Amino acid sequence: SYELTQPPSVSVSPGQTASITCSGDKLGDKYACWYQQKPGQSPVLVIYQDSKRPSGIPERFSGSNSGNTATLTISGTQAMDEADYYCQAWDSGGGVFGGGTKLTVL
Amino acid sequence: EVQLVESGGGLVQPGGSLRLSCAASGFTFSSYWMHWVRQAPGKGLVWVSRINSDGSSTSYADSVKGRFTISRDNAKNTLYLQMNSLRAEDTAVYYCARVGAMVHAFDIWGQGTMVTVSS
């Protein structure tokens, strides 16, 4: 079965750039998307089709996907961006999620 | 307002059954593929099942295949998940989620319903 691998945690200082990676076999041949989940809340889509932002998502969120790695980048990270982030792709009729990355803003 | 509202969660003994419901509003439910995603306490998101827009095609994660059944009633704008032979490892918050036709991603999520399998 297809697997996506994320680092368990990433730390960033306020105002700096945070990068969260997601690795999978030939992931660049698929579309990757990213979800933000804050404690006690449902996930929110922040990036779809590798690099597109849904309406209402700040411009500081961006994405890329090439080779075996997709990357979520948050520029000018704010305290409100502290959350768990999950990558996701499609495989064999079902969804596949990465294990999630806890982003700490400190 | 586009909304998904899950219900039906609760405490059930191992080997028992439960049916989850997800009521959709604010969009044309019959036009969208729908999914169930679960999250065990303190763990990550796991895809469970999906159904196409008219209910003629379904797919399941290996961990629930043969035990769970996804279905929908487009006249009632409702998605279902029938869960049988429940195990402790099925304990999780269960979310229903819509796959947006243009975004091909989970663009709308419900608030989730908690299922606890324990004796």
PDB file of C-alpha atoms in Angstrom, chain A:
ATOM      1  CA  SER A   1       0.000   0.000   0.000  1.00  0.00           C
ATOM      2  CA  TYR A   2       1.080   3.550  -0.663  1.00  0.00           C
ATOM      3  CA  GLU A   3       2.690   5.469   2.183  1.00  0.00           C
ATOM      4  CA  LEU A   4       3.418   9.130   2.874  1.00  0.00           C
ATOM      5  CA  THR A   5       6.094  10.124   5.384  1.00  0.00           C
ATOM      6  CA  GLN A   6       6.247  13.407   7.282  1.00  0.00           C
ATOM      7  CA  PRO A   7       8.604  14.608  10.035  1.00  0.00           C
ATOM      8  CA  PRO A   8       6.845  14.372  13.413  1.00  0.00           C
ATOM      9  CA  SER A   9       7.671  17.939  14.355  1.00  0.00           C
ATOM     10  CA  VAL A  10       8.964  21.210  12.961  1.00  0.00           C
ATOM     11  CA  SER A  11       9.788  24.340  14.939  1.00  0.00           C
ATOM     12  CA  VAL A  12       9.937  27.893  13.624  1.00  0.00           C
ATOM     13  CA  SER A  13      10.344  31.371  15.067  1.00  0.00           C
ATOM     14  CA  PRO A  14       7.577  33.911  14.485  1.00  0.00           C
ATOM     15  CA  GLY A  15       8.051  35.732  11.191  1.00  0.00           C
ATOM     16  CA  GLN A  16      10.332  33.066   9.778  1.00  0.00           C
ATOM     17  CA  THR A  17       9.634  30.488   7.066  1.00  0.00           C
ATOM     18  CA  ALA A  18       8.489  26.991   7.971  1.00  0.00           C
ATOM     19  CA  SER A  19       8.836  24.070   5.573  1.00  0.00           C
ATOM     20  CA  ILE A  20       7.097  20.738   6.087  1.00  0.00           C
ATOM     21  CA  THR A  21       7.954  17.852   3.806  1.00  0.00           C
ATOM     22  CA  CYS A  22       5.947  14.834   2.697  1.00  0.00           C
ATOM     23  CA  SER A  23       7.675  11.914   1.008  1.00  0.00           C
ATOM     24  CA  GLY A  24       6.219   9.108  -1.068  1.00  0.00           C
ATOM     25  CA  ASP A  25       7.222   6.969  -4.021  1.00  0.00           C
ATOM     26  CA  LYS A  26       6.858   9.079  -7.168  1.00  0.00           C
ATOM     27  CA  LEU A  27       4.650  11.497  -5.239  1.00  0.00           C
ATOM     28  CA  GLY A  28       5.352  14.116  -7.890  1.00  0.00           C
ATOM     29  CA  ASP A  29       3.265  12.053 -10.321  1.00  0.00           C
ATOM     30  CA  LYS A  30       0.236  12.531  -8.086  1.00  0.00           C
ATOM     31  CA  TYR A  31      -1.507  15.614  -6.737  1.00  0.00           C
ATOM     32  CA  ALA A  32      -0.648  16.418  -3.125  1.00  0.00           C
ATOM     33  CA  CYS A  33      -2.757  18.448  -0.756  1.00  0.00           C
ATOM     34  CA  TRP A  34      -2.323  19.718   2.780  1.00  0.00           C
ATOM     35  CA  TYR A  35      -4.611  20.094   5.780  1.00  0.00           C
ATOM     36  CA  GLN A  36      -4.226  22.130   8.952  1.00  0.00           C
ATOM     37  CA  GLN A  37      -5.733  20.814  12.169  1.00  0.00           C
ATOM     38  CA  LYS A  38      -5.794  22.743  15.432  1.00  0.00           C
ATOM     39  CA  PRO A  39      -6.525  21.008  18.761  1.00  0.00           C
ATOM     40  CA  GLY A  40     -10.148  19.974  19.095  1.00  0.00           C
ATOM     41  CA  GLN A  41     -11.019  21.105  15.585  1.00  0.00           C
ATOM     42  CA  SER A  42     -11.696  19.430  12.257  1.00  0.00           C
ATOM     43  CA  PRO A  43      -9.040  19.560   9.536  1.00  0.00           C
ATOM     44  CA  VAL A  44      -9.021  22.481   7.120  1.00  0.00           C
ATOM     45  CA  LEU A  45      -7.765  22.277   3.538  1.00  0.00           C
ATOM     46  CA  VAL A  46      -4.921  24.757   3.018  1.00  0.00           C
ATOM     47  CA  ILE A  47      -3.321  23.547  -0.252  1.00  0.00           C
ATOM     48  CA  TYR A  48      -4.759  21.409  -3.066  1.00  0.00           C
ATOM     49  CA  GLN A  49      -3.385  20.195  -6.400  1.00  0.00           C
ATOM     50  CA  ASP A  50       0.164  20.674  -5.102  1.00  0.00           C
ATOM     51  CA  SER A  51       0.170  24.462  -4.914  1.00  0.00           C
ATOM     52  CA  LYS A  52      -3.323  25.982  -5.067  1.00  0.00           C
ATOM     53  CA  ARG A  53      -4.899  27.798  -2.134  1.00  0.00           C
ATOM     54  CA  PRO A  54      -8.607  27.559  -1.355  1.00  0.00           C
ATOM     55  CA  SER A  55     -10.519  30.765  -0.875  1.00  0.00           C
ATOM     56  CA  GLY A  56      -9.792  32.283   2.527  1.00  0.00           C
ATOM     57  CA  ILE A  57      -6.373  30.687   3.010  1.00  0.00           C
ATOM     58  CA  PRO A  58      -3.661  33.333   3.512  1.00  0.00           C
ATOM     59  CA  GLU A  59      -1.063  33.878   0.804  1.00  0.00           C
ATOM     60  CA  ARG A  60       1.716  32.925   3.217  1.00  0.00           C
ATOM     61  CA  PHE A  61       0.736  29.275   2.625  1.00  0.00           C
ATOM     62  CA  SER A  62       2.271  27.745  -0.494  1.00  0.00           C
ATOM     63  CA  GLY A  63       3.060  24.284  -1.793  1.00  0.00           C
ATOM     64  CA  SER A  64       5.207  22.406  -4.272  1.00  0.00           C
ATOM     65  CA  ASN A  65       5.534  18.801  -5.391  1.00  0.00           C
ATOM     66  CA  SER A  66       8.289  17.162  -7.415  1.00  0.00           C
ATOM     67  CA  GLY A  67      10.024  13.820  -7.550  1.00  0.00           C
ATOM     68  CA  ASN A  68       9.286  11.997  -4.313  1.00  0.00           C
ATOM     69  CA  THR A  69       8.629  15.035  -2.120  1.00  0.00           C
ATOM     70  CA  ALA A  70       5.846  17.537  -1.594  1.00  0.00           C
ATOM     71  CA  THR A  71       6.537  20.602   0.533  1.00  0.00           C
ATOM     72  CA  LEU A  72       4.246  22.943   2.427  1.00  0.00           C
ATOM     73  CA  THR A  73       5.840  26.323   3.023  1.00  0.00           C
ATOM     74  CA  ILE A  74       4.541  28.936   5.432  1.00  0.00           C
ATOM     75  CA  SER A  75       6.183  32.326   4.965  1.00  0.00           C
ATOM     76  CA  GLY A  76       6.148  34.855   7.765  1.00  0.00           C
ATOM     77  CA  THR A  77       4.812  32.229  10.167  1.00  0.00           C
ATOM     78  CA  GLN A  78       2.401  33.527  12.796  1.00  0.00           C
ATOM     79  CA  ALA A  79       1.491  32.156  16.189  1.00  0.00           C
ATOM     80  CA  MET A  80      -1.942  31.225  14.812  1.00  0.00           C
ATOM     81  CA  ASP A  81      -0.256  28.813  12.376  1.00  0.00           C
ATOM     82  CA  GLU A  82       0.764  26.506  15.223  1.00  0.00           C
ATOM     83  CA  ALA A  83      -1.102  23.284  14.426  1.00  0.00           C
ATOM     84  CA  ASP A  84      -0.793  19.767  13.057  1.00  0.00           C
ATOM     85  CA  TYR A  85      -0.359  19.541   9.297  1.00  0.00           C
ATOM     86  CA  TYR A  86      -1.191  16.497   7.178  1.00  0.00           C
ATOM     87  CA  CYS A  87      -0.321  15.805   3.573  1.00  0.00           C
ATOM     88  CA  GLN A  88      -2.644  13.659   1.490  1.00  0.00           C
ATOM     89  CA  ALA A  89      -2.665  12.012  -1.919  1.00  0.00           C
ATOM     90  CA  TRP A  90      -4.884   9.558  -3.806  1.00  0.00           C
ATOM     91  CA  ASP A  91      -4.024   5.945  -4.518  1.00  0.00           C
ATOM     92  CA  SER A  92      -6.034   2.984  -5.808  1.00  0.00           C
ATOM     93  CA  GLY A  93      -9.420   4.529  -5.155  1.00  0.00           C
ATOM     94  CA  GLY A  94      -8.691   5.745  -1.679  1.00  0.00           C
ATOM     95  CA  GLY A  95      -7.073   8.555   0.186  1.00  0.00           C
ATOM     96  CA  VAL A  96      -3.670   8.288   1.853  1.00  0.00           C
ATOM     97  CA  PHE A  97      -2.548  10.624   4.612  1.00  0.00           C
ATOM     98  CA  GLY A  98       0.884  11.300   5.970  1.00  0.00           C
ATOM     99  CA  GLY A  99       1.424  10.746   9.669  1.00  0.00           C
ATOM    100  CA  GLY A 100       1.197  14.460  10.419  1.00  0.00           C
ATOM    101  CA  THR A 101       3.662  17.145  11.487  1.00  0.00           C
ATOM    102  CA  LYS A 102       3.265  19.244  14.599  1.00  0.00           C
ATOM    103  CA  LEU A 103       4.328  22.799  13.802  1.00  0.00           C
ATOM    104  CA  THR A 104       5.509  24.733  16.852  1.00  0.00           C
ATOM    105  CA  VAL A 105       5.917  28.491  16.624  1.00  0.00           C
ATOM    106  CA  LEU A 106       8.313  29.671  19.318  1.00  0.00           C
TER     107      LEU A 106
END
